[in-house]
XYZ file of C-alpha atoms in Angstrom:
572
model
C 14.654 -3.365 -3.763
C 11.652 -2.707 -5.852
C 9.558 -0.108 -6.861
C 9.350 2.333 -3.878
C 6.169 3.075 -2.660
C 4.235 0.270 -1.025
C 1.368 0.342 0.236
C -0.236 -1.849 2.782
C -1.859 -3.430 5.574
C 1.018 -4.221 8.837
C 4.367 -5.894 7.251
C 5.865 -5.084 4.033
C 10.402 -2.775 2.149
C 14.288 -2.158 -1.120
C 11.834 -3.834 -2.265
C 10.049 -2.216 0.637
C 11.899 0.697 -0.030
C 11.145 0.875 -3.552
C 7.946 -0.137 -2.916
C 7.567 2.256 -0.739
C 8.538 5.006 -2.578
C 7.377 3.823 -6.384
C 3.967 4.276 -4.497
C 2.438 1.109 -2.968
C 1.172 -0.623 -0.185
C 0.237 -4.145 0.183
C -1.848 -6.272 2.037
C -1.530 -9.590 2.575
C -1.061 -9.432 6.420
C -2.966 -11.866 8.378
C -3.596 -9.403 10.917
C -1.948 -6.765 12.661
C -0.880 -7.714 15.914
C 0.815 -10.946 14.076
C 3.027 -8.535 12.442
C 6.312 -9.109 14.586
C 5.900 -12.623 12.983
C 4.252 -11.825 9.824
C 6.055 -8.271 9.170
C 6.032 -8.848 5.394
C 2.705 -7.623 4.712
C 4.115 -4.346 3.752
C 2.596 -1.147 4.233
C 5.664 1.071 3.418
C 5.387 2.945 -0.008
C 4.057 3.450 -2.325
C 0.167 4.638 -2.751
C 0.440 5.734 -6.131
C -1.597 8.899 -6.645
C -3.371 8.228 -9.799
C -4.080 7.036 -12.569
C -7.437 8.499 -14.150
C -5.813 10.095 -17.185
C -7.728 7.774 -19.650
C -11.490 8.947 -17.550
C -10.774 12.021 -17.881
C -10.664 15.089 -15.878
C -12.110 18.770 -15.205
C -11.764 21.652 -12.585
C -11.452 20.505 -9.287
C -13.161 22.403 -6.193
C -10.782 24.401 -3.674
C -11.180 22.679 -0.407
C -9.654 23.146 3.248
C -7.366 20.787 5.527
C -9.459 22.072 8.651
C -11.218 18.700 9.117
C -12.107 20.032 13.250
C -9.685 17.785 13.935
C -7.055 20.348 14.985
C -6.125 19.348 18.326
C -4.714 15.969 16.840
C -2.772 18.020 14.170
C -0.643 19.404 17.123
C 0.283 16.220 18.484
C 1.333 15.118 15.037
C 3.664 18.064 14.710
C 5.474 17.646 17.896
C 6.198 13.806 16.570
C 7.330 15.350 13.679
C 4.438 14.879 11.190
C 5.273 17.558 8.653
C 1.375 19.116 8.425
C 3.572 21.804 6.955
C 4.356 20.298 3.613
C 3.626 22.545 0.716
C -0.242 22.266 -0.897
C 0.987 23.744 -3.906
C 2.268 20.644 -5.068
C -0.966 19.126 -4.693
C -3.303 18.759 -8.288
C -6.191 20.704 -8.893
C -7.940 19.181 -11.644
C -10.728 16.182 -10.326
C -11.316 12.743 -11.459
C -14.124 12.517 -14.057
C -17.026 9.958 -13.464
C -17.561 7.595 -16.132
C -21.291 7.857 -17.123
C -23.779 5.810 -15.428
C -25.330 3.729 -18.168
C -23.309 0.481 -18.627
C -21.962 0.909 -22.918
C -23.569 -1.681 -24.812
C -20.414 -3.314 -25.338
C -19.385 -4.508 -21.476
C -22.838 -6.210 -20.594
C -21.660 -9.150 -21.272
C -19.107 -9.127 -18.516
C -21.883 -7.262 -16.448
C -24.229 -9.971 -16.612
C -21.994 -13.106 -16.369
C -22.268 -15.580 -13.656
C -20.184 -16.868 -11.348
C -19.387 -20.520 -10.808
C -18.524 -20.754 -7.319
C -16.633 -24.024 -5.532
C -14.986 -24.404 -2.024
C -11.114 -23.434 -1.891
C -8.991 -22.763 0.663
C -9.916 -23.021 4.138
C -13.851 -24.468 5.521
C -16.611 -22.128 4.459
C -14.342 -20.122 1.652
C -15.675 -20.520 -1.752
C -13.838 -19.299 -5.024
C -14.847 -18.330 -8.405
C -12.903 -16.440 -11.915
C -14.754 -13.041 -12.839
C -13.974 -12.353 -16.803
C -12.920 -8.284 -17.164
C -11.767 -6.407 -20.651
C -7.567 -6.318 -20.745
C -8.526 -2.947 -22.085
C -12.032 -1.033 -21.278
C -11.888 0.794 -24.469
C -11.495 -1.931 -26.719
C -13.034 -4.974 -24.965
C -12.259 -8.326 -26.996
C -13.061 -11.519 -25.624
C -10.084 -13.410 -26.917
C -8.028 -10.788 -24.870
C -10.036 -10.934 -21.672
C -8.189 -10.847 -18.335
C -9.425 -13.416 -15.347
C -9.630 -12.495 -11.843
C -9.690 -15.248 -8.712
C -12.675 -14.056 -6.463
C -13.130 -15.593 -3.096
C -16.123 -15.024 -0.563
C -17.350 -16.210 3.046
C -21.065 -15.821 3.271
C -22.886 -14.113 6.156
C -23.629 -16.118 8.870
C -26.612 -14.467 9.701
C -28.477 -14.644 6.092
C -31.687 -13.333 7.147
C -30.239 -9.916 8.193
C -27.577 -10.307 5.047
C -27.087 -6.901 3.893
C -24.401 -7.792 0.885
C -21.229 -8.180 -0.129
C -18.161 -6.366 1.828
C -15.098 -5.885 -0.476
C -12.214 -5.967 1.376
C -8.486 -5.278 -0.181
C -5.950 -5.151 2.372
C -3.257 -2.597 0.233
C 0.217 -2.768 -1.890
C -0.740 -2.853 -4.713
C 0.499 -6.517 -5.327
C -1.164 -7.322 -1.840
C -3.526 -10.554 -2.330
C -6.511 -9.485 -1.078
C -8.039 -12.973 -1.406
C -5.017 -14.346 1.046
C -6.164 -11.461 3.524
C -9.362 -12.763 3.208
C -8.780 -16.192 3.812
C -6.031 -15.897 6.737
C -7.538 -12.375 8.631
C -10.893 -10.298 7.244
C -13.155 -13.537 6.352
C -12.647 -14.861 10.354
C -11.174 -12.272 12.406
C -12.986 -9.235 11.372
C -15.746 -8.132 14.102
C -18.732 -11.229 14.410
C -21.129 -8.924 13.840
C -19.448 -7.482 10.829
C -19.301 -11.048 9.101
C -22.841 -12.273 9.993
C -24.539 -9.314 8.316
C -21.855 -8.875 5.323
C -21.048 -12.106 2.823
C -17.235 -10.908 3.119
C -15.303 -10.474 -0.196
C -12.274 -10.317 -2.229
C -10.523 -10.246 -5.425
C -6.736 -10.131 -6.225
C -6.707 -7.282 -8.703
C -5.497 -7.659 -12.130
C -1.744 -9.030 -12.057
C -1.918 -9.620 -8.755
C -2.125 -12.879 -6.647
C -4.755 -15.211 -8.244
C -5.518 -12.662 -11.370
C -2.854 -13.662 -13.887
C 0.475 -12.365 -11.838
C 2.954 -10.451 -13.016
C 5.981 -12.526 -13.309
C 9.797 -10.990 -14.152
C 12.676 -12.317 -12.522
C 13.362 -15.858 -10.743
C 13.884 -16.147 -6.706
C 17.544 -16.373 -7.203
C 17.364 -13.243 -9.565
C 14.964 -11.394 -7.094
C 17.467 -12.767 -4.264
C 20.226 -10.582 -6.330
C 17.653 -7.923 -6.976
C 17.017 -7.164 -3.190
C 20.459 -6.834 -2.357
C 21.295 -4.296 -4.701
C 23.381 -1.031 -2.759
C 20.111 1.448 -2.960
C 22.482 3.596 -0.882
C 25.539 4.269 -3.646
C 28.169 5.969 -3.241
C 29.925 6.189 -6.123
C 28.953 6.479 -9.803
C 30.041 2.935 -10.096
C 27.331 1.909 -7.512
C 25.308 4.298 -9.322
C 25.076 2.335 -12.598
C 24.743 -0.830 -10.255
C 21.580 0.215 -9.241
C 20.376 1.236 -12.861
C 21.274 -2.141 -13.898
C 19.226 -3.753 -11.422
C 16.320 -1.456 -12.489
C 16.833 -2.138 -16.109
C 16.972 -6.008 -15.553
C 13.605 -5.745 -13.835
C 12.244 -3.878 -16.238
C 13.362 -6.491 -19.198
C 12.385 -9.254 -16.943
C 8.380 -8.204 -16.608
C 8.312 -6.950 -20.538
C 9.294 -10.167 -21.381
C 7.324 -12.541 -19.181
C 4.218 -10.246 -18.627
C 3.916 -7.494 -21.417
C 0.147 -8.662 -22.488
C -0.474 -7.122 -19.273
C 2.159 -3.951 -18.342
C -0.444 -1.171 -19.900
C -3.952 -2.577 -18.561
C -2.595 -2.733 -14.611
C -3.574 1.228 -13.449
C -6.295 1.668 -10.480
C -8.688 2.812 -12.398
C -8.703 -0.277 -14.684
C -8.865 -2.138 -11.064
C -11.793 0.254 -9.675
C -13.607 -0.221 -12.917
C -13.426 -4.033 -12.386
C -14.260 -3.788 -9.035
C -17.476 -2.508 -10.609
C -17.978 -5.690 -12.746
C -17.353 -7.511 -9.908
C -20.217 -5.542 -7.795
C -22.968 -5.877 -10.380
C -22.409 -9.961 -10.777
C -22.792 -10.164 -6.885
C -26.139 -8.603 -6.795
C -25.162 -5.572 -4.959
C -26.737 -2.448 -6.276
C -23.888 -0.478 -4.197
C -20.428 -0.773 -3.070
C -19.708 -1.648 0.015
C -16.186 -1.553 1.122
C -13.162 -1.812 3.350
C -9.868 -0.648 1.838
C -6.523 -0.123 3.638
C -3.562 1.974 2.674
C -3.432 1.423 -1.149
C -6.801 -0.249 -1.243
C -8.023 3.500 -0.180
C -6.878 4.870 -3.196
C -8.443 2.146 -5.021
C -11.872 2.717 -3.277
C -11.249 6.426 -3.789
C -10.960 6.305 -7.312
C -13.775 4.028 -7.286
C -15.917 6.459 -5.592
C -14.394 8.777 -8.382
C -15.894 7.148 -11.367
C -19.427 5.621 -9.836
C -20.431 7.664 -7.456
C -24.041 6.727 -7.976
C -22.570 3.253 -7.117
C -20.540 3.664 -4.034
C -22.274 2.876 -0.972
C -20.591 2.676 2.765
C -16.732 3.031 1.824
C -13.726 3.178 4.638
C -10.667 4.328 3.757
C -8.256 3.083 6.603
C -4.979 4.541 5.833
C -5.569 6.954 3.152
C -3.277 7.869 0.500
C -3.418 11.350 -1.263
C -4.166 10.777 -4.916
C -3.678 14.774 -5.512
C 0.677 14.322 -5.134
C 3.086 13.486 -7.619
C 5.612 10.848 -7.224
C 8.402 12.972 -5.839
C 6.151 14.394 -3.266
C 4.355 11.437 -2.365
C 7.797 9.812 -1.980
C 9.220 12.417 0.600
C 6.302 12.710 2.652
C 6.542 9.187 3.135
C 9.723 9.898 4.182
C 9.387 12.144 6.215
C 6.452 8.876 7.706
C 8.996 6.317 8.291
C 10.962 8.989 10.901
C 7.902 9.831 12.589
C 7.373 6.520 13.348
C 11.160 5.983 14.075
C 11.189 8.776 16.232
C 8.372 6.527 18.166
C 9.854 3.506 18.141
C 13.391 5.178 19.302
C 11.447 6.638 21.670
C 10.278 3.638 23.063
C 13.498 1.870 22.718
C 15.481 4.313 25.295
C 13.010 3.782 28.054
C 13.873 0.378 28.050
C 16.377 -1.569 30.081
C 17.413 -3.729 27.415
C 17.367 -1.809 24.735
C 20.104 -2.671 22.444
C 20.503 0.772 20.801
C 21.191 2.144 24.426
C 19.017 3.868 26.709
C 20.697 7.702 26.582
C 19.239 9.106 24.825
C 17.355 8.890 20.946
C 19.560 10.654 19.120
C 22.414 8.223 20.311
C 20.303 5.464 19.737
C 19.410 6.667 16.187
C 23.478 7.298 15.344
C 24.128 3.806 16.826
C 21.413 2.583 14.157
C 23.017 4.378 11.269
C 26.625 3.099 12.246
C 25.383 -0.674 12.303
C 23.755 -0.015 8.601
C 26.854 1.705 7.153
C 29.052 -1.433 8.312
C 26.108 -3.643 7.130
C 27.138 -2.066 3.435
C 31.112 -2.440 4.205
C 30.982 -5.577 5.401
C 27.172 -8.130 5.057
C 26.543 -9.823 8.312
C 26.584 -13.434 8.667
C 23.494 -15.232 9.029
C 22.153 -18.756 9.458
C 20.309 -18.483 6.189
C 22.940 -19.131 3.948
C 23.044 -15.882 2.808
C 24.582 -12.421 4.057
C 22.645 -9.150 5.563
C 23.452 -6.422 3.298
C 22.660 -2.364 4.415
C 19.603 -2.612 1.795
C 18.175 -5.916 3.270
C 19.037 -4.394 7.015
C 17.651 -1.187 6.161
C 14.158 -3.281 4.865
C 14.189 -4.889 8.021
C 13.855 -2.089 9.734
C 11.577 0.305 8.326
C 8.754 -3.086 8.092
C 8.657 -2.930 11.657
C 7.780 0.580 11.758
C 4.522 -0.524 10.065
C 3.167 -1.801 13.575
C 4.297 -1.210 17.041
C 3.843 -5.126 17.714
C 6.483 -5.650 16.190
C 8.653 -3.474 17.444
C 10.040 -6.223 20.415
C 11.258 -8.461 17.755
C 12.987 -5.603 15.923
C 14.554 -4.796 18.729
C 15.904 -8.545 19.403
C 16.964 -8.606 16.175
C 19.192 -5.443 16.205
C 20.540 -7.178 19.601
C 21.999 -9.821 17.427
C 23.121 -7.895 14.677
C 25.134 -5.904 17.001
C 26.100 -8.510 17.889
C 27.366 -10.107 14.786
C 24.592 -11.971 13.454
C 21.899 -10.948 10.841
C 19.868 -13.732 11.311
C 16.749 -11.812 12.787
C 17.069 -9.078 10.161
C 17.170 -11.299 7.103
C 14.262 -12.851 8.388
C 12.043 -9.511 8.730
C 13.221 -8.688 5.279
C 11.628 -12.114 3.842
C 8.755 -11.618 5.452
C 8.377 -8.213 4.248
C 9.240 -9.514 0.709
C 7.019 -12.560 0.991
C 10.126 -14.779 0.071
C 9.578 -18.176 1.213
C 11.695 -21.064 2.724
C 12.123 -22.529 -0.719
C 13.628 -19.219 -2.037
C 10.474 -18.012 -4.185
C 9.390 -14.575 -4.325
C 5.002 -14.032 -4.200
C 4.487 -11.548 -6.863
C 3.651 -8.759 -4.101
C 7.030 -6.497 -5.565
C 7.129 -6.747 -9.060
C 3.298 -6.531 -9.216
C 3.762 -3.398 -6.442
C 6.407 -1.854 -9.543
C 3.891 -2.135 -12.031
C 0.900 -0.731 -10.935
C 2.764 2.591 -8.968
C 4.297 2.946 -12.428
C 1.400 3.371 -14.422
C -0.053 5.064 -12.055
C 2.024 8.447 -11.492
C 4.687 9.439 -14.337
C 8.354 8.900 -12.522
C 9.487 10.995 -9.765
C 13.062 10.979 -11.528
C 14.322 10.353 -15.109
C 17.624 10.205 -13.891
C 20.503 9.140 -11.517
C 21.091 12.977 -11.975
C 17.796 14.154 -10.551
C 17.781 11.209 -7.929
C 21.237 12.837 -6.786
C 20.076 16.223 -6.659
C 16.968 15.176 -4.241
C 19.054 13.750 -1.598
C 19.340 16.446 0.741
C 15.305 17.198 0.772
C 14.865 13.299 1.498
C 18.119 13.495 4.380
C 16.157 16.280 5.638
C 12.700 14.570 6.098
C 15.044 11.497 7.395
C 18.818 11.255 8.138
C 18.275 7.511 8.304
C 16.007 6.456 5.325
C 16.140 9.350 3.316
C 18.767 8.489 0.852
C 17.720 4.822 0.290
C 14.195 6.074 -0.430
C 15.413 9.144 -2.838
C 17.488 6.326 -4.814
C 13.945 4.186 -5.037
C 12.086 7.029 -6.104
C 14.301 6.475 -9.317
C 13.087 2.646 -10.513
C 9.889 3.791 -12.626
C 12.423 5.931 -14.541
C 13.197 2.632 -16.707
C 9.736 1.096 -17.043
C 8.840 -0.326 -20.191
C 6.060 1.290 -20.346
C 4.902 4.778 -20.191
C 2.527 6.277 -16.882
C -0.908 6.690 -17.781
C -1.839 8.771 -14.865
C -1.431 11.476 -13.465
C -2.113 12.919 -9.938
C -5.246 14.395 -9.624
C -8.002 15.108 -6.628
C -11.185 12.889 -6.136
C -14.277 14.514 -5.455
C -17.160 11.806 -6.106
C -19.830 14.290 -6.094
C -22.949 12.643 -5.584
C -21.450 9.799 -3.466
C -22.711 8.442 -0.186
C -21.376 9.416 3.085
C -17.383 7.809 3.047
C -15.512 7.418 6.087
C -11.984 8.207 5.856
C -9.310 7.177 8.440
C -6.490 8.500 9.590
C -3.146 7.137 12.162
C -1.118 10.438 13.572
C 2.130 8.735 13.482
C 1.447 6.233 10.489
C 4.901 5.804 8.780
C 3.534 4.713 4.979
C 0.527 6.785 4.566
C 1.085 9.823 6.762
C -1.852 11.725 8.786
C -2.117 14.853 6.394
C -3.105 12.508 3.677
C -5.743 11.659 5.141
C -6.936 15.261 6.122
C -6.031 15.823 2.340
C -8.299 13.005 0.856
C -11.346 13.879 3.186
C -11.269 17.994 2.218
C -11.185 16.139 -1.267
C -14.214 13.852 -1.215
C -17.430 15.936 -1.581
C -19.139 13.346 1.925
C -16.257 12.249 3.342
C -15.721 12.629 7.442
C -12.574 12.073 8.574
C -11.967 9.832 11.866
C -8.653 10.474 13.872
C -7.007 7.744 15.456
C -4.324 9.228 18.054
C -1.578 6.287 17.275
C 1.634 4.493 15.834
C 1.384 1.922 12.960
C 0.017 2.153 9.685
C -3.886 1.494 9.615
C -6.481 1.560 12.518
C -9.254 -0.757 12.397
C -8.692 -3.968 13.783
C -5.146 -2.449 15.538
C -6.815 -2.539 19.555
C -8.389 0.957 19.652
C -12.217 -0.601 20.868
C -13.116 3.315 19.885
C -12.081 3.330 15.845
C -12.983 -0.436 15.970
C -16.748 0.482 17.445
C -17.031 3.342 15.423
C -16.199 1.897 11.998
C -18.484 -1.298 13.112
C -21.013 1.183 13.441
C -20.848 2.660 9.962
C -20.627 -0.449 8.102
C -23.877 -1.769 10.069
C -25.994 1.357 9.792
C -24.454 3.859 7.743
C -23.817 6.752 10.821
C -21.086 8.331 10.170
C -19.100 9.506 13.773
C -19.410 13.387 14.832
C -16.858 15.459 12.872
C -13.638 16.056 14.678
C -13.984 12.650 16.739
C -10.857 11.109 17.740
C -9.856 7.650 18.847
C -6.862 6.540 21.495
């Protein structure tokens, strides 16, 4: 398990499911339609909300969810969207923008250069940007260094700049996306006119990673009953919170309080200004949206073309954010069950869904009487099963090799399932974890204050979670619970985004995404003073790059020229 609310790009789960609901979303996915073999990449949970509290904030504007999209919010409701959450949970108060001038005391890091040298595969080079562990009180002895990686344009007379690219989590490498998906398989023309960019945010990847527990301790740690029925199993699960909690205090503490978005956004801007580019331009998926959001929040003068593929809703608190999610993941199972019945072989029956979904539930309740056997050496546990499942609700590619994987479950063997959980862990062969969870855990929890404090208040949540999903609910309630014993206290808070004065942003949206639901997006573009939402009429979490030639074609055309599509357009 982990935090609970990841974040990401097509493959990443208790982990997940506290990553999805502790607020994140990674990235790291090579590219969507290699999900059924590359599931980990996590976009579950967890977009944390915010995180601005040290900028600042003041009134925020009132602002409608009647984005002219309405004929798509219709088909979301019959798929069971829930467009009719509350908006009175939803902050009022904006994000402040920093002033424009850079302070005397961070030109240094404005004006550095970078020393660039080939890494990783032919044509990437690499480089380590310097940033302030703490923007208030920069020190040079305490600075933080961040691995940076590039492909330059292959058209450099017609270069326009840099294109940042973050693919989600948070804890998602963005310089891994880079290298194995945006630096050669976004769009040619994209990549001739754009020197394509990354950088693994602070404790991420290549930045100085959060470390806490070993594999074999993370191996314990993502087997832990999120599901418990019994106050026993109840302090079980504390336990394992509390040991990951000691574990990143005492390997990473230097770093715990400097790891919120905003720190990131603001080093994002270091990171423009030593490229050259006098404006942001940007590409950010499911968490990376709130990162470009908040980004948008503090230089507006700054931001240039941003998409926001998979927005989150930086306006919700943690409980909220967590449930809606919730109420994601069965949307999207509702899809994929959907799908499933049709089919001849389908291995949950072809009745009817509801059958189908009890059959599901039945094989996860003996999963957490009795593990399954796998060829792994180790057993499938309800927690890992449950992982396994709601990673392949990320894309609908992978929803063939979910399905042959709950064949041999029922079957008896776990094999197929415990291998969709690694993946959506990033846990290798070898047994060794990437950082993607624990770094996931940190950032969601300085980002939004804990949804519980609790087993208590986790308990007393479970029937609004069951409602907004029989199937996940309770393991996602239970995750909403982890930042409760975080070493270190939330420095955000939720809070809109307005980024008055920004350039025209396009903001995405998927109907039937399962980590970042459609309303989010509708939420996030009322927010944004020049925002235009774009629709995209789907399953999965994320659209560009997913097969739709019309959101592909029309987010092309904004990052080439700047023309935003006609309000209310939608994409199949």
């Amino acid at each position: 398990m982990g935090t609970s609310r990841l974040f990401r790009t097509a493959g990443t789960v208790i982990a997940a499911a506290t990553l999805l609901v502790s607020g994140c979303s990674s990235s790291g996915v090579p590219s969507p339609s290699s999900a059924a073999t590359a599931i980990a990449s996590g976009r579950p949970s967890p977009p944390p909300g915010s995180e601005h509290g040290r900028t600042g904030e003041v009134g925020g504007r009132g602002g409608s969810d009647d984005d002219g999209a309405g004929r798509v919010d219709a088909r979301a409701r019959e798929t069971g969207a829930h467009d009719e959450w509350p908006t009175a949970n939803r902050a009022t108060t904006a994000l402040r923008p920093l002033p424009p001038a850079v302070p005397a005391p961070l030109r240094g890091y404005y004006e550095q250069r970078l020393r660039w040298r080939p890494c990783g595969a032919s044509g990437f080079e690499c480089a380590t940007l310097r940033v302030p562990l703490d923007y208030e009180r920069p020190d040079a002895d305490r600075d933080v260094r961040l691995g940076v990686s590039r492909k330059r344009a292959t058209d450099a007379p017609r270069r326009l700049g840099s294109l940042l690219v973050n693919p989600g989590g948070p804890g998602g490498s963005a310089i891994g996306y880079l290298q194995a998906y945006a630096g050669i398989g976004y769009p040619r023309a994209v990549r001739a006119r754009y020197d394509m960019v990354a950088f693994d945010p602070r404790g991420v990847g290549r930045s100085e990673p959060v470390r806490c527990l070993t594999g074999r301790e993370m191996d314990a740690h993502v087997r832990t009953d999120q599901t418990p029925d019994d106050a026993a199993e109840q302090r079980s699960l504390v336990r394992a919170y509390e040991k990951l909690a000691r574990g990143c205090q005492r390997a990473s503490g230097r770093l715990l309080g400097h790891l919120s978005t905003t720190e990131a956004a603001r080093d994002m801007d270091v990171l423009r200004a030593v490229l050259g580019d006098r404006k942001l331009t940007y590409v950010g998926a499911s968490y990376g949206t709130f990162l470009g959001a908040t980004y948008a929040g503090l230089f507006p003068g700054r931001a240039g073309r941003l998409v926001l593929d998979a927005a989150m809703d930086p306006s919700l608190g943690a409980e909220q954010m967590n449930l809606e999610q919730t109420a994601g993941f069965e949307t999207a199972l509702t899809a994929f069950m959907t799908d499933c019945v049709r089919r001849a072989g389908c291995p949950l029956g072809t009745d009817d869904r509801a059958e189908a979904v009890s059959l599901l539930g039945d094989l996860l309740h003996r999963a957490d009487a009795r593990p399954l056997r796998t060829e792994e050496g180790r057993t499938l546990t309800e927690s890992l099963a449950t992982t396994a499942v709601m990673s392949a609700m990320y894309d609908e590619g992978a929803w063939p090799a979910l399905r042959t994987a709950l064949a041999e479950a029922i079957r008896g063997d776990g094999t197929e399932l415990l291998q969709l959980s690694d993946a959506f862990y990033e846990r290798s062969e070898n047994g060794t974890y990437s950082n993607l969870m624990v770094a996931n855990q940190a950032v969601n929890c300085l980002d939004l204050p804990p949804a519980y404090h609790s087993p208590a208040d986790a308990s007393r949540s479970l029937p609004a979670f069951r409602k907004a999903s029989p199937l996940f609910g309770e393991t996602l309630a239970w995750a909403a619970l982890s930042c409760a014993y975080w070493p270190v206290e939330a420095t955000g808070r939720p809070h809109r985004i307005e980024a008055r004065g920004a350039a025209p942003i396009l903001v995405v949206g998927t109907t039937r995404d399962p980590a970042t639901p459609y309303r989010w997006a509708r939420s996030l573009a009322a927010q944004l003073s020049s925002a235009r939402l774009l629709t995209y009429d789907g399953d999965g979490h994320t659209a560009y790059g997913r097969g739709s030639e019309c959101a592909d074609r029309t987010i092309n055309t904004y990052l080439l020229t700047g023309r935003l599509p006609a309000p209310g357009t939608t994409c199949t």
